[in-house]
Coordinates of C-alpha atoms (C1' of nucleotides) in Angstrom, one line a residue:
Chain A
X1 CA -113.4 -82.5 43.7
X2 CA -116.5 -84.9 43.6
X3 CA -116.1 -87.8 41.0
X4 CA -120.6 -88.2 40.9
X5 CA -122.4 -87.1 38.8
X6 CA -124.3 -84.0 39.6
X7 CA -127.5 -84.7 39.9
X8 CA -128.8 -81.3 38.9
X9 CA -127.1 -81.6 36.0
X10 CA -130.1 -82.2 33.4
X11 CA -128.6 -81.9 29.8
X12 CA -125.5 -83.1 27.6
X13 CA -123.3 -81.4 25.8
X14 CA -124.6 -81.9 22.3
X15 CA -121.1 -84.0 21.3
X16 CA -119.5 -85.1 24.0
X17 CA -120.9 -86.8 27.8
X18 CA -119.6 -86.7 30.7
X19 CA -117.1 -90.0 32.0
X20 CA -118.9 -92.7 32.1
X21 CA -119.6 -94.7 35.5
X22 CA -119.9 -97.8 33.9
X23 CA -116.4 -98.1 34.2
X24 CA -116.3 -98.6 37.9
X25 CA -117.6 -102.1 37.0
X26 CA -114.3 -103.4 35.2
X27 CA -111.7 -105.0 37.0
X28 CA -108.9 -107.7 36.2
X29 CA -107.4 -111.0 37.1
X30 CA -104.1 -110.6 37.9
X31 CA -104.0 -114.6 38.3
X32 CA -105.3 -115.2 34.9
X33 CA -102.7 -116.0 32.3
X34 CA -103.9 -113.6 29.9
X35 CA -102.6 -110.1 29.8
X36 CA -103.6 -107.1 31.9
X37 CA -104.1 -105.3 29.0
X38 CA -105.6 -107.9 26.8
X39 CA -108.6 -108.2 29.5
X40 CA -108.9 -104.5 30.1
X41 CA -109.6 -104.1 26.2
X42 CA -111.6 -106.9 26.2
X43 CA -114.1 -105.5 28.9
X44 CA -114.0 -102.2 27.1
X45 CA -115.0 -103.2 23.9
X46 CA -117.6 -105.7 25.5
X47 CA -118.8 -102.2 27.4
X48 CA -118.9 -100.7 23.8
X49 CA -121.0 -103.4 22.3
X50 CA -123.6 -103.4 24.4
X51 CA -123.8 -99.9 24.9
X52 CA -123.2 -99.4 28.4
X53 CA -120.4 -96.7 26.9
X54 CA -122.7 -94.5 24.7
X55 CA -120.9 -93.1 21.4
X56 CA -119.2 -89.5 22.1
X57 CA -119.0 -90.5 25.9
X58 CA -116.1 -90.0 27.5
X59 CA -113.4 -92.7 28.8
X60 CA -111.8 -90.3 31.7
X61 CA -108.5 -89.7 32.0
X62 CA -106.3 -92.7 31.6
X63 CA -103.8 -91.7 35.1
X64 CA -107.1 -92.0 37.1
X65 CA -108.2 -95.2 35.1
X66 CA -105.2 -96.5 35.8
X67 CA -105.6 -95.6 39.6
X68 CA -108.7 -97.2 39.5
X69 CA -108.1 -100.8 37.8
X70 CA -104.4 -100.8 39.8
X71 CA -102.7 -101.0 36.5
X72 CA -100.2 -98.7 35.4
X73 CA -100.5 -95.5 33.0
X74 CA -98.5 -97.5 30.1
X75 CA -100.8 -101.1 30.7
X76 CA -103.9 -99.1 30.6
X77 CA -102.8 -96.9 27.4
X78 CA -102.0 -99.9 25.6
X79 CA -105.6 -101.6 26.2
X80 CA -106.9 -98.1 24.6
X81 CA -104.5 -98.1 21.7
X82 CA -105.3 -101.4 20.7
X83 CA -109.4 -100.2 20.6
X84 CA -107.9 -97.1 18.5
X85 CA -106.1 -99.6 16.4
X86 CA -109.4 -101.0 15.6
X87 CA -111.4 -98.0 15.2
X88 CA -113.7 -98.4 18.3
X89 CA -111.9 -95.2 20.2
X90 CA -110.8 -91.7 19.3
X91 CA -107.8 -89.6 21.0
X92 CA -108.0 -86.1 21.2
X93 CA -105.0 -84.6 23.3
X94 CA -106.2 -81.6 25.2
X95 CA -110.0 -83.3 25.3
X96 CA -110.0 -87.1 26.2
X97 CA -110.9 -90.7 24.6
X98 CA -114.2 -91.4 23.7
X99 CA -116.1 -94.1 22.0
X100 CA -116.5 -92.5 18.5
X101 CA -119.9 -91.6 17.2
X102 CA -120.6 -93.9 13.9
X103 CA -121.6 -97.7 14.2
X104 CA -118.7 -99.9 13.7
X105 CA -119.7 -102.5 11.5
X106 CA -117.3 -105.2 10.6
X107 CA -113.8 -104.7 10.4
X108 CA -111.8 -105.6 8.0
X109 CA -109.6 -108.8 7.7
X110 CA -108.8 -111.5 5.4
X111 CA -111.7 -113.1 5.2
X112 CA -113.0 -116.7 4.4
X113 CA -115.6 -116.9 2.2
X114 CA -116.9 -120.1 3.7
X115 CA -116.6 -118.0 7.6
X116 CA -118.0 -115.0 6.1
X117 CA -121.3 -117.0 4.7
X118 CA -121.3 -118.9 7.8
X119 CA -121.6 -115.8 10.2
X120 CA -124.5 -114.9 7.7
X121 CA -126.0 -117.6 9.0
X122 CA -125.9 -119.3 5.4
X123 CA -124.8 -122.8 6.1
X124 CA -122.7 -122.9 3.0
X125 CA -122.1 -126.1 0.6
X126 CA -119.3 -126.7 -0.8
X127 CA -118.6 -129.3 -4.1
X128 CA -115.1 -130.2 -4.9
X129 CA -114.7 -130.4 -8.6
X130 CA -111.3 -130.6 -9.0
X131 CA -108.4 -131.7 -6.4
X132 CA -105.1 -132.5 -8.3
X133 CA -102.0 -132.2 -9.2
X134 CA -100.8 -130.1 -12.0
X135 CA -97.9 -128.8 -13.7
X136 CA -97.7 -124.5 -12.3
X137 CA -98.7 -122.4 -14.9
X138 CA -96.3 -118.9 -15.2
X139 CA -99.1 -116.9 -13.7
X140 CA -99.2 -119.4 -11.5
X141 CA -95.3 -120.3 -10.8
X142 CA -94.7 -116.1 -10.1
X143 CA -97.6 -116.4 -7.9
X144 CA -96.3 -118.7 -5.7
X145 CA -92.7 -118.2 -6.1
X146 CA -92.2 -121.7 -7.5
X147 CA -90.9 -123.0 -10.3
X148 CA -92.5 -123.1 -13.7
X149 CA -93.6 -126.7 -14.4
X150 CA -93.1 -127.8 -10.8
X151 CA -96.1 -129.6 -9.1
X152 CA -98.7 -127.5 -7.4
X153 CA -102.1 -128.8 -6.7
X154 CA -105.1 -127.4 -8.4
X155 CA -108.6 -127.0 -6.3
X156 CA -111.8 -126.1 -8.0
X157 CA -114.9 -125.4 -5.8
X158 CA -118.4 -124.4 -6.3
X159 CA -119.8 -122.9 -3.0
X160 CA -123.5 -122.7 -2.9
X161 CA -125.9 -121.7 -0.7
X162 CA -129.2 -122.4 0.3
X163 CA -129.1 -124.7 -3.2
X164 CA -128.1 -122.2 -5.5
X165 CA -124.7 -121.5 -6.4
X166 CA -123.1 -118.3 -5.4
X167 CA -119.0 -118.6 -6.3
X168 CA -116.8 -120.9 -8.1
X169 CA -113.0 -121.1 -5.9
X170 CA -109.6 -122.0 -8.2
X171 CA -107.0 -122.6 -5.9
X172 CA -103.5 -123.4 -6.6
X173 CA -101.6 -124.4 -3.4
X174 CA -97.9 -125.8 -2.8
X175 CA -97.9 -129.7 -2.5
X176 CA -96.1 -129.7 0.1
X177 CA -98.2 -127.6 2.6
X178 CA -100.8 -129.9 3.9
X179 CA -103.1 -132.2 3.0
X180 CA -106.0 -131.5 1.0
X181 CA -108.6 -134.0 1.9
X182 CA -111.6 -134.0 -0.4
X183 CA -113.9 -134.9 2.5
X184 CA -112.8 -131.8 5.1
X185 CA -113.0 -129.6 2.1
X186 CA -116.5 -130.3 1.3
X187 CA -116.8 -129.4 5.2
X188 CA -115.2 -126.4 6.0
X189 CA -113.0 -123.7 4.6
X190 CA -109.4 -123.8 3.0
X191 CA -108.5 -121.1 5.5
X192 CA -109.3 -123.4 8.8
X193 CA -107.7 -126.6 7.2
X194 CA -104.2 -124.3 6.6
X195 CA -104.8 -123.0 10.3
X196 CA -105.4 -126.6 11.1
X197 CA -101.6 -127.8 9.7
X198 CA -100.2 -124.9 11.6
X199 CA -100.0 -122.1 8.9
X200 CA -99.8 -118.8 10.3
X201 CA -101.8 -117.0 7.8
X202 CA -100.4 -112.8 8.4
X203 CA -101.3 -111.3 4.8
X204 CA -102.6 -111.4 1.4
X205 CA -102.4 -109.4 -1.9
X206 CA -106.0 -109.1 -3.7
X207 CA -107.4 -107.5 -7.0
X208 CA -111.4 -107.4 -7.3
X209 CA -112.7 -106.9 -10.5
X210 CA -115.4 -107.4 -12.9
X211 CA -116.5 -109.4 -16.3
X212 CA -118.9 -110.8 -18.5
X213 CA -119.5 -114.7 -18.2
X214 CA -118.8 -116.8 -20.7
X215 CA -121.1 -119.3 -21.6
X216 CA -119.2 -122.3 -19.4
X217 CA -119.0 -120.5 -16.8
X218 CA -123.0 -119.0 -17.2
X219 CA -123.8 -123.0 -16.9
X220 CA -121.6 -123.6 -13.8
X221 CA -123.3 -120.5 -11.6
X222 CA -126.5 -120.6 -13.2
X223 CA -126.0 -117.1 -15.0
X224 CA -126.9 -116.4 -18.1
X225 CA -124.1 -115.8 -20.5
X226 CA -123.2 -112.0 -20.3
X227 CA -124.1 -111.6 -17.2
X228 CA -122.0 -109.5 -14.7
X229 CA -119.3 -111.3 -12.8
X230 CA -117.5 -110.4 -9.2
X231 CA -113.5 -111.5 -10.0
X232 CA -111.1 -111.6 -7.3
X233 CA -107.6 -112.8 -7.5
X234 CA -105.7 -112.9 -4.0
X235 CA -102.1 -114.5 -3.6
X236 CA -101.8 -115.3 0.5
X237 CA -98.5 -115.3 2.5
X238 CA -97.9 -116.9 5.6
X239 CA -95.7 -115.3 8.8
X240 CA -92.9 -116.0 7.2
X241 CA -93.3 -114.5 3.8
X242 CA -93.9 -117.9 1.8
X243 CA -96.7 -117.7 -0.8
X244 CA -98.6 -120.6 0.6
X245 CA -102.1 -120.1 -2.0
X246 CA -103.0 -118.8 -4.9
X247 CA -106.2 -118.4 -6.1
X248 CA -109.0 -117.0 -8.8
X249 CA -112.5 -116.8 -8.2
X250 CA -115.5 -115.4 -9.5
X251 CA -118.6 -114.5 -7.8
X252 CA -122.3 -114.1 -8.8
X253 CA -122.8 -110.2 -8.8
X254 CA -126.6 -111.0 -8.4
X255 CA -125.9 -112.7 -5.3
X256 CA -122.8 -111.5 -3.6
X257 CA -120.7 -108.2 -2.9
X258 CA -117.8 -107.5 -1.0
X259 CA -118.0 -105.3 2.2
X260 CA -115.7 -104.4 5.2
X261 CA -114.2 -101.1 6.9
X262 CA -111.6 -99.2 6.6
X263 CA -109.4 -97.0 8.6
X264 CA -107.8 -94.0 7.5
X265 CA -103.7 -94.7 7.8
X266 CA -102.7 -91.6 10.6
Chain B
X5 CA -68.6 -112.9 25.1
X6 CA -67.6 -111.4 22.1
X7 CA -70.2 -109.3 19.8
X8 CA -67.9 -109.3 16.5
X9 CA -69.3 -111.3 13.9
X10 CA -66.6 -114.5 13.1
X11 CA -64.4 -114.0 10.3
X12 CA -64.6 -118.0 9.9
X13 CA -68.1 -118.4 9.2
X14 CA -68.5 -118.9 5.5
X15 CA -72.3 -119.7 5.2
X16 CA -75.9 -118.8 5.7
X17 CA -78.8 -120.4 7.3
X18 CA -80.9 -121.0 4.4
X19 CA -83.9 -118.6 5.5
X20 CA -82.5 -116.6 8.5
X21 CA -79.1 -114.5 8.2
X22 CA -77.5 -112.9 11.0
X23 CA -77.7 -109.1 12.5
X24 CA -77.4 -106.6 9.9
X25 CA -74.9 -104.5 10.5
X26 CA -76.7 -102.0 8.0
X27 CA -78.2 -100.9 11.6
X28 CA -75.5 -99.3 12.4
X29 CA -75.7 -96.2 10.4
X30 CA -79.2 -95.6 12.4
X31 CA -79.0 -92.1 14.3
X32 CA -82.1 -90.2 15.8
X33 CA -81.7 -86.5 16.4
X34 CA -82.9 -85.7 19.9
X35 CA -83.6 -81.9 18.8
X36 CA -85.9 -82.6 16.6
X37 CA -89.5 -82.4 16.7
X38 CA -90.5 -85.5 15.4
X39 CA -90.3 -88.3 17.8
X40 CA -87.5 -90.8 18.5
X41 CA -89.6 -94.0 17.9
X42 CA -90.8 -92.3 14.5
X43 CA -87.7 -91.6 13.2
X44 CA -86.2 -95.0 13.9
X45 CA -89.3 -96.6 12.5
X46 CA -88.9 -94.0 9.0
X47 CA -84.9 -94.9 8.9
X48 CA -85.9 -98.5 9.4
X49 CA -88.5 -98.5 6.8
X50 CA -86.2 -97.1 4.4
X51 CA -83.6 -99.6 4.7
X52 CA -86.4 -102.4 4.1
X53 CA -87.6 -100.3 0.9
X54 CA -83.5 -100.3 -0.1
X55 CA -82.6 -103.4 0.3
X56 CA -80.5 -102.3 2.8
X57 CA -82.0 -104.8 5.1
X58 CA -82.7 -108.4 3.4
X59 CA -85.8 -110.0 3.7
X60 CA -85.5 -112.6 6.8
X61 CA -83.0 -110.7 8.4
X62 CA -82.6 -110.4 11.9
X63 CA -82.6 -107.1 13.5
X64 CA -80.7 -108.1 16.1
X65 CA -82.1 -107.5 19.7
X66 CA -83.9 -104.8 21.2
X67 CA -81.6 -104.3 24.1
X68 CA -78.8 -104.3 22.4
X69 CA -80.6 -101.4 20.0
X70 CA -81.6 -99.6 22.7
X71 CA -78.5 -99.5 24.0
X72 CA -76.9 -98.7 20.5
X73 CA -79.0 -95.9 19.9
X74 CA -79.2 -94.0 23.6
X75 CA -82.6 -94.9 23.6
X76 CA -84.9 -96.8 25.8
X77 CA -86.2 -100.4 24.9
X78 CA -89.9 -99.4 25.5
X79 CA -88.9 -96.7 22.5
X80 CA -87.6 -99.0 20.3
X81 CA -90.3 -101.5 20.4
X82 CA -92.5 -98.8 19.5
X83 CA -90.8 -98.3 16.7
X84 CA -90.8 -101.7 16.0
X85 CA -94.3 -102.1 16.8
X86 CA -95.2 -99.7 13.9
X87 CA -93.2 -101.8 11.8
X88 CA -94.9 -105.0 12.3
X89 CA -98.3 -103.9 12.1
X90 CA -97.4 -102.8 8.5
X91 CA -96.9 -106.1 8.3
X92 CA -93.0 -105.0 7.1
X93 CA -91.8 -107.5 10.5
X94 CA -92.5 -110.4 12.2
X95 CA -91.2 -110.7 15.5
X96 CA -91.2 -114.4 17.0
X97 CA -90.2 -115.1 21.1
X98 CA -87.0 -116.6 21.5
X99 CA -85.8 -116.2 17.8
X100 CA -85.8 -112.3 16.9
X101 CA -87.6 -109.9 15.0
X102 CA -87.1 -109.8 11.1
X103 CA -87.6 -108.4 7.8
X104 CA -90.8 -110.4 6.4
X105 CA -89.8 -112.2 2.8
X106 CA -91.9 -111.2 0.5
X107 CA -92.4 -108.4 -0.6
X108 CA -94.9 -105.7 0.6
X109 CA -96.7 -103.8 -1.8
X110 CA -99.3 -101.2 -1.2
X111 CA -101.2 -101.2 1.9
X112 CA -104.8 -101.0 2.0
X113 CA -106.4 -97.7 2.9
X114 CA -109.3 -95.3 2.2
X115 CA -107.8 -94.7 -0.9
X116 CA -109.2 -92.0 -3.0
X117 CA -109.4 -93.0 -7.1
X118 CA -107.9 -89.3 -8.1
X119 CA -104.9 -90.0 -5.7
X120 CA -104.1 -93.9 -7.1
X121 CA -104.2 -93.0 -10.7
X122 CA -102.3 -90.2 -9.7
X123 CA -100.0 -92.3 -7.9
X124 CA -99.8 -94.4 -11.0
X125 CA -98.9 -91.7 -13.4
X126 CA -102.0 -91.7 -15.3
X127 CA -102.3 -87.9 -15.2
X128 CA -106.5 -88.4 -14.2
X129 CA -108.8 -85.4 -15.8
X130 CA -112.2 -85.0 -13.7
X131 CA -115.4 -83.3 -15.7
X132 CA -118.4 -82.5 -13.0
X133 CA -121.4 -83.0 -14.8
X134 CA -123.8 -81.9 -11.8
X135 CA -123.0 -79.7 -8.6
X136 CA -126.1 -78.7 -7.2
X137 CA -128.4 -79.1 -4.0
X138 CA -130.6 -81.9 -3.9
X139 CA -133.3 -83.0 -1.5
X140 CA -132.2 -86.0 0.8
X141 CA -133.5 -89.6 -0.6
X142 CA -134.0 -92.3 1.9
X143 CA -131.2 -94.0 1.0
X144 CA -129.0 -91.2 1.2
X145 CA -130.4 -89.6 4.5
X146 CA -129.4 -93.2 6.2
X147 CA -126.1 -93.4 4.6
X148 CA -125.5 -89.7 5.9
X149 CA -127.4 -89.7 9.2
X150 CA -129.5 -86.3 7.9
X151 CA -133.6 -86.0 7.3
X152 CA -135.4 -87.2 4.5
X153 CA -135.8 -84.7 2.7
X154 CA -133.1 -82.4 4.1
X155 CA -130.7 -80.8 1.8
X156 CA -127.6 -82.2 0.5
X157 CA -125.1 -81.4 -2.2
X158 CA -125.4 -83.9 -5.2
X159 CA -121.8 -84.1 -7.1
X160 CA -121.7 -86.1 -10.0
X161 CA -118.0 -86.4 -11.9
X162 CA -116.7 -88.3 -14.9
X163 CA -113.4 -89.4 -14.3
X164 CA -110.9 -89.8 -17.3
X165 CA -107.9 -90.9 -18.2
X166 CA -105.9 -91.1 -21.6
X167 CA -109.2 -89.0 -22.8
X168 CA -110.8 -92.0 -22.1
X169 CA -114.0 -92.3 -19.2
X170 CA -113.1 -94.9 -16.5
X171 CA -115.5 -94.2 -13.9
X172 CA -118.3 -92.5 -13.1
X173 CA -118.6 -90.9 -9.4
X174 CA -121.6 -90.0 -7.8
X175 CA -121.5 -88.1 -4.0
X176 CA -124.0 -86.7 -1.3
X177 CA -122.2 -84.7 0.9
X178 CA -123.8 -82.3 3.9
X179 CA -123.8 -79.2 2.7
X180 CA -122.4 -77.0 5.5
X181 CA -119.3 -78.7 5.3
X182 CA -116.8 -77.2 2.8
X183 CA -117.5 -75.2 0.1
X184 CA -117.2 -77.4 -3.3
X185 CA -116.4 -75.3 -6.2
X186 CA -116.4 -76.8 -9.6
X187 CA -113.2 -75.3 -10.6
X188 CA -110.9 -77.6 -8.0
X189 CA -113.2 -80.3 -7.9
X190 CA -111.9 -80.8 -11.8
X191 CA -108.3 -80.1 -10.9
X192 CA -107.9 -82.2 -7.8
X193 CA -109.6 -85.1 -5.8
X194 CA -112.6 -84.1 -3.2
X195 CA -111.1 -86.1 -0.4
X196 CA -108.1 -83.7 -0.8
X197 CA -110.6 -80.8 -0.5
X198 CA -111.7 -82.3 2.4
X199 CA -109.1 -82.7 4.2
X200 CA -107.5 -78.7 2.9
X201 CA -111.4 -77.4 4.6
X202 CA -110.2 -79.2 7.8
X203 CA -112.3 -82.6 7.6
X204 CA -110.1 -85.4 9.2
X205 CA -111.0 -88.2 7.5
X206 CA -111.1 -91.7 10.2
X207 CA -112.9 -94.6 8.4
X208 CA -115.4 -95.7 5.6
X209 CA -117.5 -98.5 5.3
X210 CA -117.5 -99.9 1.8
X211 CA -119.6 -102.2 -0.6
X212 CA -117.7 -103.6 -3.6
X213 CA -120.2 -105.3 -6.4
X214 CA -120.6 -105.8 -10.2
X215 CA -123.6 -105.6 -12.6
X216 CA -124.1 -104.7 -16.3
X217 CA -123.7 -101.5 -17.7
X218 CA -127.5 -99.8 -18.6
X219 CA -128.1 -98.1 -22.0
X220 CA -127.1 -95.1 -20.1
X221 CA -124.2 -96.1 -18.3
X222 CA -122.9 -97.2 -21.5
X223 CA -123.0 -94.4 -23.4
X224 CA -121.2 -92.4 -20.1
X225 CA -118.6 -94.8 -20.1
X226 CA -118.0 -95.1 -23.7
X227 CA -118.9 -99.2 -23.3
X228 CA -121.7 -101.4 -24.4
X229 CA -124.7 -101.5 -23.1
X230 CA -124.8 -104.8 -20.8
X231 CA -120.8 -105.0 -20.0
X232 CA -119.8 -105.6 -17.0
X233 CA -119.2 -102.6 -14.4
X234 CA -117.7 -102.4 -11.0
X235 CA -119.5 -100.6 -8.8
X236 CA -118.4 -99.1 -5.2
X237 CA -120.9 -97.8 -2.3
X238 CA -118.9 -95.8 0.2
X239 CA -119.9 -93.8 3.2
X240 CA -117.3 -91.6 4.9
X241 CA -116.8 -90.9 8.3
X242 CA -114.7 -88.2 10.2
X243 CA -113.3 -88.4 13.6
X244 CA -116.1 -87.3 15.3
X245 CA -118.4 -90.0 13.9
X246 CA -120.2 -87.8 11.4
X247 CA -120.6 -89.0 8.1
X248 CA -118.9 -86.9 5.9
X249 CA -119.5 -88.1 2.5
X250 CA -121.8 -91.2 0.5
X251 CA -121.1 -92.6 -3.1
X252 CA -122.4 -94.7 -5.1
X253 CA -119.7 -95.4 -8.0
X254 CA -119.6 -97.4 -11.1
X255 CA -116.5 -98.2 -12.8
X256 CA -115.8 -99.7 -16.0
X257 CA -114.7 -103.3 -15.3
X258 CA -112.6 -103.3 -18.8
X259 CA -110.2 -100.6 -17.1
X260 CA -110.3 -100.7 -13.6
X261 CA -109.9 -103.4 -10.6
X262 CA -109.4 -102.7 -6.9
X263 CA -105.7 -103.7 -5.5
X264 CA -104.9 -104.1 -1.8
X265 CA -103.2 -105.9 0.5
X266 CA -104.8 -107.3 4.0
X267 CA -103.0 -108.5 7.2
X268 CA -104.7 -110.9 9.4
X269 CA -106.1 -109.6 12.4
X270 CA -103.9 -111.4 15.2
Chain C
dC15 C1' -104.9 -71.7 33.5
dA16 C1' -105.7 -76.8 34.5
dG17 C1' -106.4 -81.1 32.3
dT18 C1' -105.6 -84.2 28.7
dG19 C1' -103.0 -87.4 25.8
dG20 C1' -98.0 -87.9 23.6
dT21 C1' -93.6 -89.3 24.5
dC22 C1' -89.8 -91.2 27.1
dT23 C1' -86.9 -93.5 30.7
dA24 C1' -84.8 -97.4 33.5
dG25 C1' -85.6 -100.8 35.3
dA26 C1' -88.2 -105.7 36.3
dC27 C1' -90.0 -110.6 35.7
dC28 C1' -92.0 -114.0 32.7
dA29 C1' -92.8 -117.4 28.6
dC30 C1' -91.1 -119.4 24.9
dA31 C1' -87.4 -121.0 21.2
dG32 C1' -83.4 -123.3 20.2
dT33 C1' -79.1 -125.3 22.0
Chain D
dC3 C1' -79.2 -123.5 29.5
dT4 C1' -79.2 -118.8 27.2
dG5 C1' -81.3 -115.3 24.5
dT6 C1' -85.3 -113.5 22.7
dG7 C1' -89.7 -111.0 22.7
dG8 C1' -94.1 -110.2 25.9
dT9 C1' -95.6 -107.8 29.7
dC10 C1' -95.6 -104.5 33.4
dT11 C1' -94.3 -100.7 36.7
dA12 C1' -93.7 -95.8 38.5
dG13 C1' -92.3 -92.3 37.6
dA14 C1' -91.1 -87.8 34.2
dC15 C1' -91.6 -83.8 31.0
dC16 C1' -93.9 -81.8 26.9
dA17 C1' -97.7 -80.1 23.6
dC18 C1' -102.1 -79.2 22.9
dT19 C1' -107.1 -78.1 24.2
dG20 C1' -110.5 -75.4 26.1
dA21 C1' -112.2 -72.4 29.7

DNA sequence: CAGTGGTCTAGACCACAGT
DNA sequence: CTGTGGTCTAGACCACTGA
């Protein structure tokens, strides 16, 4: 029962590789603070990335990984879950775990249009027009679960980058929730200042759709009138199920699309 | 040390009530086939969807639940577990774990456009206007992995609704993996033909954009030429890695909009 | 048949929230 | 302080896969 390769082995299975010995390198900190099965996922998906684990190869059996790394069967199983969860690993009783075949691009999450151009290596703009308070609308008041009439504060933003202007941001957002400093928003996103005033952003409802520009909002994005528009309308909730932002935005088509990943529900 | 509820206590904290007793009625049937943490998560799901259990309520602890249910705690937080990441609970140390407040919709999943108007009582009607082998374009031999130049089937449907055209579906599939006959194709959705010729669908990278209809389009969709259109790029992969499907859809903006709801990756 | 993941148990100790 | 969820262990039996 030898666990090395065989060196007169000189082809692969067309689907599937043998175990992979670049797990022998992983090992964990049983002083660190983090969790043993935090830093085994972590190494795993790090092994991923840079392709020391090869998709279709083979994770080995999780009693022996376990054996291994000194961890227990349920520790190790919830590292490899967790890469399941995000689409990185497949499960096939009877067979094994292996690193599945396609590319993972970027997963999707609920994403900040300001992070999202910045990871683009965009170095996004951003021009508050409007910071006020205002009277909720009753799209806007069933939106946030507030009153009609009560005071909510009205953002308008036009993000721009490299000097051209790509989106123009309506937010309404409860008064209450934080401060909204003209200054930090002209500097970073509406996500990070929330994250900043300890909101715990967990989930948001969106609609993406599509329209013709009317003429004022042609001059604001530097479209002409007619042309095709990206709409997206996204109410977001925070851990504990309060509405905390409301927005409507519309999005040059010529300049910018949405894209993420998706995972089939099991 | 008593567990009864007192008869005294007239009022509620304003966003947190106390253990639902509703739990009580919860049973799992240990000769079943499905498994215990499943069918606690179902019967806990379906007393969210009921009302049965009020948004913010506590669940009282998992101990206790375990011990209520002849089941182990590692079982129940399974359950559980499932629960939150359908973002349906939030679980917070040294509080509890409880019903989120507002309300869930529809999750966000591969969803395929024959199944959601479907869904939505639309009653959709599918023409295919081409079924027939093509050779591979560049773009479509990326998006599938295959030669340039190799053959694929090229499926091109006008999807309808009211005996109006909403969208108009293009696909490249690999053509040695299911038969696609016209006949189903019009009476039921390809990913469900997938799925019946034993494809397991796993994930799908998606492009979401706008532009203006073309003569063309217009006169397929029954809109003007130059009004605005959604369009959708999708490639399909199974569980394998292989890419099962790539389409490059356009829907009419006037009639359609995508709806989903995100969590926050934690 | 042997090997794999899928499920389940009965404990344990810790970190954090709220009193 | 008490009570909660967060993490972890060391086993067990079962169902499915592929040879």
């Amino acid at each position: 029962m030898s666990d090395f390769p065989d060196p007169r082995t000189g082809g692969y299975s067309p689907r599937v590789s043998k175990p992979e010995s670049a797990l022998l390198d992983f090992a964990v900190d049983r002083s660190s603070p983090v969790p043993l099965y935090y830093q085994l996922a972590q190494q795993l998906e790090g092994a991923i990335e840079h392709g020391r684990l090869a998709p279709g190869s083979l994770l080995g059996n999780e009693i022996e990984l376990a054996g291994r790394l000194g961890l227990s069967r349920p520790t190790v199983r919830q590292a490899i879950q967790s890469l399941v969860d995000k689409g990185l690993l497949v499960r096939r009783r009877g067979v094994g775990t292996q690193v599945v075949h396609s590319q993972v691009k970027r997963p999707l999450e609920l994403s900040s249009l300001y992070d999202d151009l910045q990871a683009a290596g965009q170095s996004p703009a951003t021009q508050v027009r409007r910071n006020e308070i205002q009277a909720a609308s009753a799209e806007v008041a069933a939106a946030l679960g507030v009153a009609e009439g009560s005071e909510v504060v009205l953002l308008e933003r036009l993000r721009s980058t490299y000097g051209e202007p790509m989106a123009y941001l309506s937010n309404y957002i409860p008064p209450d929730l934080l401060n909204l400093d003209t200054a930090k928003l002209e500097a970073t996103g509406l996500y990070r200042l929330m994250r900043a005033a300890g909101v715990t952003l967990h989930s948001a409802q969106q609609t993406v759709g599509a329209r013709s520009a009317t003429p004022d909002e042609g001059k604001l994005l530097a479209e002409d009138p007619g042309a095709a528009l990206l709409t997206m309308r996204r109410t977001t909730y925070d851990d504990k199920g309060r509405a905390v932002e409301y927005g409507t935005h519309i999005y040059r088509a010529s300049r910018y699309a949405f894209e993420f990943q998706l995972l089939v529900r099991s």
